[in-house]
PDB file of C-alpha atoms and ligand atoms in Angstrom:
ATOM      1  CA  MET A   1     -29.222 -31.976 -26.114  1.00  0.00           C
ATOM      2  CA  THR A   2     -28.187 -33.913 -29.982  1.00  0.00           C
ATOM      3  CA  GLN A   3     -31.130 -34.614 -31.964  1.00  0.00           C
ATOM      4  CA  GLY A   4     -31.214 -38.128 -31.340  1.00  0.00           C
ATOM      5  CA  GLU A   5     -31.192 -37.727 -27.127  1.00  0.00           C
ATOM      6  CA  LEU A   6     -34.220 -35.415 -27.825  1.00  0.00           C
ATOM      7  CA  LEU A   7     -36.343 -37.788 -29.924  1.00  0.00           C
ATOM      8  CA  ALA A   8     -35.019 -40.711 -27.292  1.00  0.00           C
ATOM      9  CA  ALA A   9     -36.432 -38.354 -24.325  1.00  0.00           C
ATOM     10  CA  VAL A  10     -39.670 -37.824 -26.060  1.00  0.00           C
ATOM     11  CA  ARG A  11     -40.302 -41.355 -26.757  1.00  0.00           C
ATOM     12  CA  MET A  12     -40.014 -42.236 -22.779  1.00  0.00           C
ATOM     13  CA  GLN A  13     -43.000 -40.394 -21.988  1.00  0.00           C
ATOM     14  CA  THR A  14     -46.513 -40.372 -23.639  1.00  0.00           C
ATOM     15  CA  LEU A  15     -46.613 -38.857 -27.424  1.00  0.00           C
ATOM     16  CA  PRO A  16     -49.526 -36.689 -28.635  1.00  0.00           C
ATOM     17  CA  ARG A  17     -51.485 -38.531 -31.145  1.00  0.00           C
ATOM     18  CA  HIS A  18     -52.479 -35.261 -32.786  1.00  0.00           C
ATOM     19  CA  VAL A  19     -50.327 -32.114 -33.165  1.00  0.00           C
ATOM     20  CA  ALA A  20     -51.784 -29.123 -35.051  1.00  0.00           C
ATOM     21  CA  LEU A  21     -49.190 -26.109 -36.200  1.00  0.00           C
ATOM     22  CA  ILE A  22     -50.306 -22.592 -37.058  1.00  0.00           C
ATOM     23  CA  MET A  23     -47.459 -21.636 -39.244  1.00  0.00           C
ATOM     24  CA  ASP A  24     -46.973 -17.980 -38.353  1.00  0.00           C
ATOM     25  CA  GLY A  25     -44.110 -15.535 -39.203  1.00  0.00           C
ATOM     26  CA  ASN A  26     -43.099 -16.101 -42.796  1.00  0.00           C
ATOM     27  CA  GLY A  27     -43.501 -12.354 -43.587  1.00  0.00           C
ATOM     28  CA  ARG A  28     -41.520 -11.162 -40.766  1.00  0.00           C
ATOM     29  CA  TRP A  29     -38.671 -13.466 -41.588  1.00  0.00           C
ATOM     30  CA  ALA A  30     -38.385 -12.161 -44.843  1.00  0.00           C
ATOM     31  CA  GLN A  31     -38.809  -8.487 -43.908  1.00  0.00           C
ATOM     32  CA  ARG A  32     -35.872  -9.164 -41.445  1.00  0.00           C
ATOM     33  CA  ARG A  33     -33.576 -10.331 -44.435  1.00  0.00           C
ATOM     34  CA  GLY A  34     -34.687  -7.233 -46.805  1.00  0.00           C
ATOM     35  CA  LEU A  35     -36.405  -9.711 -49.093  1.00  0.00           C
ATOM     36  CA  PRO A  36     -39.959  -9.757 -50.427  1.00  0.00           C
ATOM     37  CA  ARG A  37     -42.766 -11.292 -48.237  1.00  0.00           C
ATOM     38  CA  VAL A  38     -43.122 -14.102 -50.431  1.00  0.00           C
ATOM     39  CA  GLU A  39     -39.857 -15.341 -50.141  1.00  0.00           C
ATOM     40  CA  GLY A  40     -40.813 -16.011 -46.610  1.00  0.00           C
ATOM     41  CA  HIS A  41     -43.710 -18.321 -47.763  1.00  0.00           C
ATOM     42  CA  ARG A  42     -41.185 -20.181 -50.127  1.00  0.00           C
ATOM     43  CA  GLN A  43     -38.994 -20.632 -47.075  1.00  0.00           C
ATOM     44  CA  GLY A  44     -42.123 -21.698 -45.262  1.00  0.00           C
ATOM     45  CA  ILE A  45     -43.049 -24.445 -47.360  1.00  0.00           C
ATOM     46  CA  GLN A  46     -39.726 -26.151 -47.293  1.00  0.00           C
ATOM     47  CA  ALA A  47     -39.813 -25.918 -43.196  1.00  0.00           C
ATOM     48  CA  ALA A  48     -43.331 -27.684 -43.289  1.00  0.00           C
ATOM     49  CA  GLU A  49     -42.269 -30.352 -45.823  1.00  0.00           C
ATOM     50  CA  ARG A  50     -39.077 -30.960 -43.783  1.00  0.00           C
ATOM     51  CA  LEU A  51     -41.242 -31.563 -40.827  1.00  0.00           C
ATOM     52  CA  ILE A  52     -43.509 -33.601 -42.472  1.00  0.00           C
ATOM     53  CA  HIS A  53     -40.967 -35.851 -43.638  1.00  0.00           C
ATOM     54  CA  PHE A  54     -39.518 -35.988 -39.971  1.00  0.00           C
ATOM     55  CA  VAL A  55     -42.668 -36.732 -38.475  1.00  0.00           C
ATOM     56  CA  ALA A  56     -43.525 -39.365 -41.139  1.00  0.00           C
ATOM     57  CA  GLY A  57     -40.237 -41.165 -41.129  1.00  0.00           C
ATOM     58  CA  GLU A  58     -39.735 -41.506 -37.364  1.00  0.00           C
ATOM     59  CA  ARG A  59     -43.733 -42.275 -36.850  1.00  0.00           C
ATOM     60  CA  LEU A  60     -43.414 -39.575 -34.014  1.00  0.00           C
ATOM     61  CA  VAL A  61     -46.951 -38.925 -33.800  1.00  0.00           C
ATOM     62  CA  PRO A  62     -49.818 -40.295 -36.385  1.00  0.00           C
ATOM     63  CA  CYS A  63     -51.759 -36.792 -36.841  1.00  0.00           C
ATOM     64  CA  LEU A  64     -50.204 -34.006 -37.865  1.00  0.00           C
ATOM     65  CA  SER A  65     -52.289 -30.470 -38.633  1.00  0.00           C
ATOM     66  CA  LEU A  66     -50.925 -27.122 -40.824  1.00  0.00           C
ATOM     67  CA  PHE A  67     -52.833 -24.360 -41.031  1.00  0.00           C
ATOM     68  CA  ALA A  68     -52.023 -22.984 -44.567  1.00  0.00           C
ATOM     69  CA  PHE A  69     -54.587 -20.516 -45.458  1.00  0.00           C
ATOM     70  CA  SER A  70     -57.491 -19.280 -43.180  1.00  0.00           C
ATOM     71  CA  THR A  71     -60.625 -17.694 -44.511  1.00  0.00           C
ATOM     72  CA  GLU A  72     -59.084 -14.073 -43.239  1.00  0.00           C
ATOM     73  CA  ASN A  73     -56.319 -14.847 -45.721  1.00  0.00           C
ATOM     74  CA  TRP A  74     -58.416 -13.785 -48.706  1.00  0.00           C
ATOM     75  CA  ASN A  75     -57.909 -10.222 -47.084  1.00  0.00           C
ATOM     76  CA  ARG A  76     -53.939  -9.822 -47.887  1.00  0.00           C
ATOM     77  CA  PRO A  77     -53.223  -8.037 -50.825  1.00  0.00           C
ATOM     78  CA  GLN A  78     -53.898  -9.982 -54.085  1.00  0.00           C
ATOM     79  CA  GLU A  79     -50.786 -10.552 -55.175  1.00  0.00           C
ATOM     80  CA  GLU A  80     -49.719 -12.584 -52.235  1.00  0.00           C
ATOM     81  CA  VAL A  81     -52.801 -14.594 -52.024  1.00  0.00           C
ATOM     82  CA  ASP A  82     -52.423 -15.914 -55.630  1.00  0.00           C
ATOM     83  CA  TYR A  83     -48.924 -16.246 -54.834  1.00  0.00           C
ATOM     84  CA  LEU A  84     -49.661 -18.493 -51.994  1.00  0.00           C
ATOM     85  CA  LEU A  85     -52.647 -20.630 -53.443  1.00  0.00           C
ATOM     86  CA  ASP A  86     -50.190 -20.990 -56.427  1.00  0.00           C
ATOM     87  CA  LEU A  87     -47.425 -22.380 -54.251  1.00  0.00           C
ATOM     88  CA  LEU A  88     -49.646 -24.895 -52.588  1.00  0.00           C
ATOM     89  CA  ALA A  89     -50.758 -26.221 -55.749  1.00  0.00           C
ATOM     90  CA  ARG A  90     -47.292 -26.473 -56.959  1.00  0.00           C
ATOM     91  CA  PHE A  91     -46.344 -28.116 -53.845  1.00  0.00           C
ATOM     92  CA  ILE A  92     -49.058 -30.575 -53.830  1.00  0.00           C
ATOM     93  CA  ARG A  93     -48.624 -31.460 -57.679  1.00  0.00           C
ATOM     94  CA  GLU A  94     -44.885 -32.140 -57.459  1.00  0.00           C
ATOM     95  CA  ARG A  95     -44.248 -33.515 -53.604  1.00  0.00           C
ATOM     96  CA  GLY A  96     -47.483 -35.483 -54.113  1.00  0.00           C
ATOM     97  CA  ASP A  97     -45.766 -38.788 -55.351  1.00  0.00           C
ATOM     98  CA  GLU A  98     -43.087 -38.435 -52.344  1.00  0.00           C
ATOM     99  CA  PHE A  99     -46.219 -38.253 -50.105  1.00  0.00           C
ATOM    100  CA  VAL A 100     -47.630 -41.138 -51.694  1.00  0.00           C
ATOM    101  CA  GLU A 101     -44.313 -43.101 -51.256  1.00  0.00           C
ATOM    102  CA  ARG A 102     -43.574 -42.412 -47.651  1.00  0.00           C
ATOM    103  CA  GLY A 103     -46.986 -43.395 -46.832  1.00  0.00           C
ATOM    104  CA  ILE A 104     -48.130 -39.994 -45.946  1.00  0.00           C
ATOM    105  CA  ARG A 105     -52.271 -39.464 -45.865  1.00  0.00           C
ATOM    106  CA  LEU A 106     -53.018 -36.122 -47.001  1.00  0.00           C
ATOM    107  CA  ARG A 107     -56.640 -34.587 -46.405  1.00  0.00           C
ATOM    108  CA  VAL A 108     -57.393 -30.902 -47.097  1.00  0.00           C
ATOM    109  CA  LEU A 109     -59.883 -29.265 -44.660  1.00  0.00           C
ATOM    110  CA  GLY A 110     -61.595 -26.170 -45.704  1.00  0.00           C
ATOM    111  CA  ALA A 111     -63.937 -24.704 -48.177  1.00  0.00           C
ATOM    112  CA  VAL A 112     -62.231 -26.016 -51.106  1.00  0.00           C
ATOM    113  CA  GLU A 113     -65.004 -25.189 -53.892  1.00  0.00           C
ATOM    114  CA  ALA A 114     -63.863 -21.235 -53.425  1.00  0.00           C
ATOM    115  CA  LEU A 115     -60.225 -22.186 -54.304  1.00  0.00           C
ATOM    116  CA  PRO A 116     -58.900 -21.971 -58.027  1.00  0.00           C
ATOM    117  CA  PRO A 117     -59.753 -24.832 -60.103  1.00  0.00           C
ATOM    118  CA  SER A 118     -56.394 -26.108 -60.361  1.00  0.00           C
ATOM    119  CA  LEU A 119     -55.792 -26.206 -56.945  1.00  0.00           C
ATOM    120  CA  GLN A 120     -59.050 -28.419 -56.428  1.00  0.00           C
ATOM    121  CA  ARG A 121     -57.783 -30.742 -58.791  1.00  0.00           C
ATOM    122  CA  ALA A 122     -54.659 -31.054 -57.502  1.00  0.00           C
ATOM    123  CA  ILE A 123     -56.226 -31.667 -54.090  1.00  0.00           C
ATOM    124  CA  THR A 124     -58.767 -34.063 -55.191  1.00  0.00           C
ATOM    125  CA  ASP A 125     -55.564 -35.952 -56.975  1.00  0.00           C
ATOM    126  CA  ILE A 126     -53.565 -36.252 -53.856  1.00  0.00           C
ATOM    127  CA  GLU A 127     -56.513 -37.292 -51.381  1.00  0.00           C
ATOM    128  CA  ALA A 128     -57.531 -39.941 -53.649  1.00  0.00           C
ATOM    129  CA  ARG A 129     -53.693 -41.219 -54.724  1.00  0.00           C
ATOM    130  CA  SER A 130     -52.171 -40.920 -50.912  1.00  0.00           C
ATOM    131  CA  ARG A 131     -55.787 -42.793 -48.986  1.00  0.00           C
ATOM    132  CA  ARG A 132     -53.930 -45.772 -48.061  1.00  0.00           C
ATOM    133  CA  GLY A 133     -50.789 -44.162 -46.420  1.00  0.00           C
ATOM    134  CA  ASP A 134     -50.065 -45.240 -42.791  1.00  0.00           C
ATOM    135  CA  ALA A 135     -46.921 -43.471 -41.681  1.00  0.00           C
ATOM    136  CA  LEU A 136     -48.506 -40.121 -41.202  1.00  0.00           C
ATOM    137  CA  ASP A 137     -52.438 -38.507 -41.173  1.00  0.00           C
ATOM    138  CA  LEU A 138     -51.860 -35.146 -42.282  1.00  0.00           C
ATOM    139  CA  ALA A 139     -54.528 -32.398 -42.348  1.00  0.00           C
ATOM    140  CA  VAL A 140     -53.999 -29.258 -44.038  1.00  0.00           C
ATOM    141  CA  GLY A 141     -56.320 -26.418 -43.992  1.00  0.00           C
ATOM    142  CA  ILE A 142     -56.874 -24.641 -47.195  1.00  0.00           C
ATOM    143  CA  ASN A 143     -59.593 -21.961 -47.090  1.00  0.00           C
ATOM    144  CA  PHE A 144     -60.261 -23.268 -43.191  1.00  0.00           C
ATOM    145  CA  GLY A 145     -61.531 -21.358 -40.230  1.00  0.00           C
ATOM    146  CA  GLY A 146     -62.676 -23.276 -37.219  1.00  0.00           C
ATOM    147  CA  ARG A 147     -65.904 -20.914 -37.669  1.00  0.00           C
ATOM    148  CA  TRP A 148     -66.739 -21.872 -40.542  1.00  0.00           C
ATOM    149  CA  SER A 149     -66.450 -25.803 -39.832  1.00  0.00           C
ATOM    150  CA  ILE A 150     -68.256 -25.451 -37.132  1.00  0.00           C
ATOM    151  CA  VAL A 151     -70.836 -23.697 -39.467  1.00  0.00           C
ATOM    152  CA  GLU A 152     -70.303 -26.146 -42.043  1.00  0.00           C
ATOM    153  CA  GLY A 153     -71.623 -29.332 -39.066  1.00  0.00           C
ATOM    154  CA  ALA A 154     -74.447 -27.237 -38.703  1.00  0.00           C
ATOM    155  CA  ARG A 155     -75.611 -27.009 -42.261  1.00  0.00           C
ATOM    156  CA  ARG A 156     -75.008 -30.711 -42.561  1.00  0.00           C
ATOM    157  CA  ALA A 157     -77.173 -31.296 -39.236  1.00  0.00           C
ATOM    158  CA  ALA A 158     -80.211 -28.973 -40.577  1.00  0.00           C
ATOM    159  CA  ALA A 159     -79.882 -30.738 -44.087  1.00  0.00           C
ATOM    160  CA  LEU A 160     -80.196 -34.155 -42.499  1.00  0.00           C
ATOM    161  CA  ALA A 161     -83.194 -33.180 -40.340  1.00  0.00           C
ATOM    162  CA  ARG A 162     -84.861 -31.743 -43.188  1.00  0.00           C
ATOM    163  CA  GLU A 163     -84.772 -35.211 -45.124  1.00  0.00           C
ATOM    164  CA  GLY A 164     -85.799 -36.764 -41.890  1.00  0.00           C
ATOM    165  CA  LYS A 165     -82.318 -38.934 -41.276  1.00  0.00           C
ATOM    166  CA  LEU A 166     -81.755 -36.870 -38.110  1.00  0.00           C
ATOM    167  CA  ASP A 167     -83.779 -35.973 -34.574  1.00  0.00           C
ATOM    168  CA  PRO A 168     -82.297 -32.418 -33.888  1.00  0.00           C
ATOM    169  CA  GLY A 169     -83.679 -33.310 -30.570  1.00  0.00           C
ATOM    170  CA  ALA A 170     -81.244 -36.080 -30.169  1.00  0.00           C
ATOM    171  CA  LEU A 171     -77.936 -34.437 -31.339  1.00  0.00           C
ATOM    172  CA  ASP A 172     -75.274 -34.118 -28.704  1.00  0.00           C
ATOM    173  CA  GLU A 173     -71.831 -33.737 -28.736  1.00  0.00           C
ATOM    174  CA  ALA A 174     -70.173 -36.579 -30.361  1.00  0.00           C
ATOM    175  CA  SER A 175     -72.928 -37.103 -33.210  1.00  0.00           C
ATOM    176  CA  PHE A 176     -72.268 -33.420 -33.659  1.00  0.00           C
ATOM    177  CA  ALA A 177     -68.413 -34.055 -34.005  1.00  0.00           C
ATOM    178  CA  ARG A 178     -69.047 -36.647 -36.646  1.00  0.00           C
ATOM    179  CA  LEU A 179     -70.263 -34.033 -38.851  1.00  0.00           C
ATOM    180  CA  LEU A 180     -67.529 -31.641 -38.760  1.00  0.00           C
ATOM    181  CA  PRO A 181     -65.071 -31.602 -41.760  1.00  0.00           C
ATOM    182  CA  THR A 182     -62.468 -32.842 -39.217  1.00  0.00           C
ATOM    183  CA  ALA A 183     -64.742 -36.073 -38.226  1.00  0.00           C
ATOM    184  CA  GLY A 184     -62.186 -39.021 -38.272  1.00  0.00           C
ATOM    185  CA  PHE A 185     -59.129 -37.131 -36.878  1.00  0.00           C
ATOM    186  CA  ALA A 186     -58.820 -37.173 -33.234  1.00  0.00           C
ATOM    187  CA  ASP A 187     -58.849 -33.642 -31.396  1.00  0.00           C
ATOM    188  CA  PRO A 188     -55.231 -32.249 -31.395  1.00  0.00           C
ATOM    189  CA  ASP A 189     -53.732 -32.772 -27.920  1.00  0.00           C
ATOM    190  CA  LEU A 190     -51.208 -30.035 -28.835  1.00  0.00           C
ATOM    191  CA  ILE A 191     -51.331 -27.076 -31.110  1.00  0.00           C
ATOM    192  CA  VAL A 192     -48.280 -25.080 -31.552  1.00  0.00           C
ATOM    193  CA  ARG A 193     -48.222 -21.500 -32.833  1.00  0.00           C
ATOM    194  CA  THR A 194     -44.894 -19.733 -34.138  1.00  0.00           C
ATOM    195  CA  GLY A 195     -44.011 -16.153 -34.833  1.00  0.00           C
ATOM    196  CA  GLU A 196     -44.498 -14.759 -30.922  1.00  0.00           C
ATOM    197  CA  GLU A 197     -48.294 -14.168 -31.278  1.00  0.00           C
ATOM    198  CA  LYS A 198     -50.513 -15.943 -28.613  1.00  0.00           C
ATOM    199  CA  ARG A 199     -54.051 -16.386 -30.174  1.00  0.00           C
ATOM    200  CA  ILE A 200     -55.964 -19.218 -31.809  1.00  0.00           C
ATOM    201  CA  SER A 201     -56.582 -16.808 -35.078  1.00  0.00           C
ATOM    202  CA  ASN A 202     -59.897 -19.403 -35.942  1.00  0.00           C
ATOM    203  CA  PHE A 203     -58.097 -22.459 -36.473  1.00  0.00           C
ATOM    204  CA  TYR A 204     -59.486 -25.348 -34.557  1.00  0.00           C
ATOM    205  CA  LEU A 205     -62.342 -24.267 -31.968  1.00  0.00           C
ATOM    206  CA  TRP A 206     -64.345 -27.170 -31.447  1.00  0.00           C
ATOM    207  CA  GLU A 207     -61.340 -29.347 -31.462  1.00  0.00           C
ATOM    208  CA  ALA A 208     -59.218 -27.374 -29.237  1.00  0.00           C
ATOM    209  CA  ALA A 209     -61.550 -27.698 -26.531  1.00  0.00           C
ATOM    210  CA  TYR A 210     -58.686 -29.326 -24.285  1.00  0.00           C
ATOM    211  CA  SER A 211     -55.427 -29.075 -26.200  1.00  0.00           C
ATOM    212  CA  GLU A 212     -52.462 -27.918 -24.812  1.00  0.00           C
ATOM    213  CA  LEU A 213     -51.104 -24.790 -26.309  1.00  0.00           C
ATOM    214  CA  TYR A 214     -47.789 -23.961 -27.027  1.00  0.00           C
ATOM    215  CA  PHE A 215     -46.273 -20.503 -28.478  1.00  0.00           C
ATOM    216  CA  THR A 216     -42.809 -19.867 -29.428  1.00  0.00           C
ATOM    217  CA  SER A 217     -41.552 -16.676 -30.903  1.00  0.00           C
ATOM    218  CA  ILE A 218     -39.643 -18.607 -33.543  1.00  0.00           C
ATOM    219  CA  LEU A 219     -40.669 -17.692 -37.144  1.00  0.00           C
ATOM    220  CA  TRP A 220     -42.073 -20.463 -39.185  1.00  0.00           C
ATOM    221  CA  PRO A 221     -39.164 -20.559 -41.670  1.00  0.00           C
ATOM    222  CA  ASP A 222     -36.924 -21.471 -38.680  1.00  0.00           C
ATOM    223  CA  PHE A 223     -39.147 -24.331 -37.091  1.00  0.00           C
ATOM    224  CA  ASP A 224     -37.178 -27.082 -37.256  1.00  0.00           C
ATOM    225  CA  GLU A 225     -37.285 -30.644 -35.910  1.00  0.00           C
ATOM    226  CA  ASP A 226     -35.758 -29.781 -33.012  1.00  0.00           C
ATOM    227  CA  ALA A 227     -37.977 -27.004 -32.157  1.00  0.00           C
ATOM    228  CA  LEU A 228     -40.815 -29.514 -32.565  1.00  0.00           C
ATOM    229  CA  LEU A 229     -39.123 -32.076 -30.248  1.00  0.00           C
ATOM    230  CA  GLU A 230     -38.568 -29.138 -27.900  1.00  0.00           C
ATOM    231  CA  ALA A 231     -42.682 -28.082 -27.879  1.00  0.00           C
ATOM    232  CA  ILE A 232     -43.426 -31.958 -27.519  1.00  0.00           C
ATOM    233  CA  ARG A 233     -41.251 -31.929 -24.400  1.00  0.00           C
ATOM    234  CA  ASP A 234     -43.146 -29.032 -23.143  1.00  0.00           C
ATOM    235  CA  TYR A 235     -46.006 -30.858 -23.715  1.00  0.00           C
ATOM    236  CA  GLN A 236     -45.182 -33.909 -21.622  1.00  0.00           C
ATOM    237  CA  GLY A 237     -44.526 -31.958 -19.053  1.00  0.00           C
ATOM    238  CA  ARG A 238     -48.159 -30.987 -18.254  1.00  0.00           C
ATOM    239  CA  ARG A 239     -50.871 -32.328 -16.137  1.00  0.00           C
ATOM    240  CA  ARG A 240     -53.963 -32.705 -18.729  1.00  0.00           C
ATOM    241  CA  ARG A 241     -56.957 -32.755 -16.124  1.00  0.00           C
ATOM    242  CA  PHE A 242     -59.779 -32.448 -18.921  1.00  0.00           C
ATOM    243  CA  GLY A 243     -61.696 -30.373 -16.309  1.00  0.00           C
ATOM    244  CA  LYS A 244     -61.614 -33.230 -13.533  1.00  0.00           C
ATOM    245  CA  VAL A 245     -59.782 -32.861 -10.548  1.00  0.00           C
ATOM    246  CA  GLU A 246     -56.392 -35.146 -10.135  1.00  0.00           C
ATOM    247  CA  ALA A 247     -56.735 -38.553  -9.153  1.00  0.00           C
TER     248      ALA A 247
HETATM  249  C1  FPP B 301     -47.902 -17.108 -42.104  1.00  0.00           C
HETATM  250  O1  FPP B 301     -47.192 -16.093 -42.367  1.00  0.00           O
HETATM  251  C2  FPP B 301     -48.034 -18.154 -42.872  1.00  0.00           C
HETATM  252  C3  FPP B 301     -48.709 -18.397 -43.489  1.00  0.00           C
HETATM  253  C4  FPP B 301     -50.334 -17.329 -44.192  1.00  0.00           C
HETATM  254  C5  FPP B 301     -49.206 -19.451 -44.096  1.00  0.00           C
HETATM  255  C6  FPP B 301     -48.220 -19.879 -45.311  1.00  0.00           C
HETATM  256  C7  FPP B 301     -48.124 -21.315 -45.186  1.00  0.00           C
HETATM  257  C8  FPP B 301     -46.950 -21.847 -45.951  1.00  0.00           C
HETATM  258  C9  FPP B 301     -46.672 -21.361 -47.156  1.00  0.00           C
HETATM  259  C10 FPP B 301     -46.561 -23.073 -45.693  1.00  0.00           C
HETATM  260  C11 FPP B 301     -47.389 -24.073 -45.867  1.00  0.00           C
HETATM  261  C12 FPP B 301     -47.023 -25.057 -46.151  1.00  0.00           C
HETATM  262  C13 FPP B 301     -47.907 -26.887 -46.526  1.00  0.00           C
HETATM  263  C14 FPP B 301     -46.817 -27.903 -46.874  1.00  0.00           C
HETATM  264  C15 FPP B 301     -49.408 -26.478 -46.506  1.00  0.00           C
HETATM  265  P1  FPP B 301     -46.972 -14.755 -42.295  1.00  0.00           P
HETATM  266  O2  FPP B 301     -47.398 -14.091 -43.660  1.00  0.00           O
HETATM  267  O3  FPP B 301     -48.450 -14.135 -41.648  1.00  0.00           O
HETATM  268  O4  FPP B 301     -45.949 -14.045 -41.737  1.00  0.00           O
HETATM  269  P2  FPP B 301     -46.168 -12.482 -40.606  1.00  0.00           P
HETATM  270  O5  FPP B 301     -47.407 -12.695 -39.770  1.00  0.00           O
HETATM  271  O6  FPP B 301     -44.652 -12.519 -40.286  1.00  0.00           O
HETATM  272  O7  FPP B 301     -46.845 -11.709 -41.756  1.00  0.00           O
END
């Protein structure tokens, strides 16, 4: 099928409202070509940019999440950590205007206070400048972890209770979800992981309760528009029951 045919086919059925991407395999992509791992990250960021523009341009799904840097990624060699964080900062600074022009609203999820100050400034700036975007809601996880996010929600609940603004006995799933860093985003309908591995790796946990999971051996730098459309087609072939029996 051509890309046009694939697009037409996925538009015939209910599209996911939120697709989350676990971008794995940059290092292996580079190693297989005899290149340094960081070259894989450089290609990876280009692959991400292409996809973001495709999704926003086609108004394919209203919300996209990218897991760019996890709370565990600090354990990589210092040189790689520095390179990755610098790459992200430069990407946000250099591509920010284009995001704003294309109506992409960017929000970074994660413990940003631990990031280099220059990256924090770039994040604050792009979040403010892009906030009126209506083509795509883009959530980028930087120093994000699913467990961190749940603990963050618990911390906020505890603080509100201490101030007398929340009755702990009245806390329920819906009110707790509003305290999570991911509040305001619909739960992901589809989570895609590239790079062979079949796990969530501490990405969305609370939000993934009923997400459909899709795993592909494609390495992230090779994950293109057609691969995303294939993942959505696969998703559309599934029956989602949310714990209920079928009608
Ligand atoms: C995994 O590859 C990828 C990452 C650690 C994330 C890096 C992501 C990017 C550079 C793209 C981010 C883009 C945007 C626009 C936010 P890996 O190093 O774990 O690969 P490996 O498993 O083959 O070693």
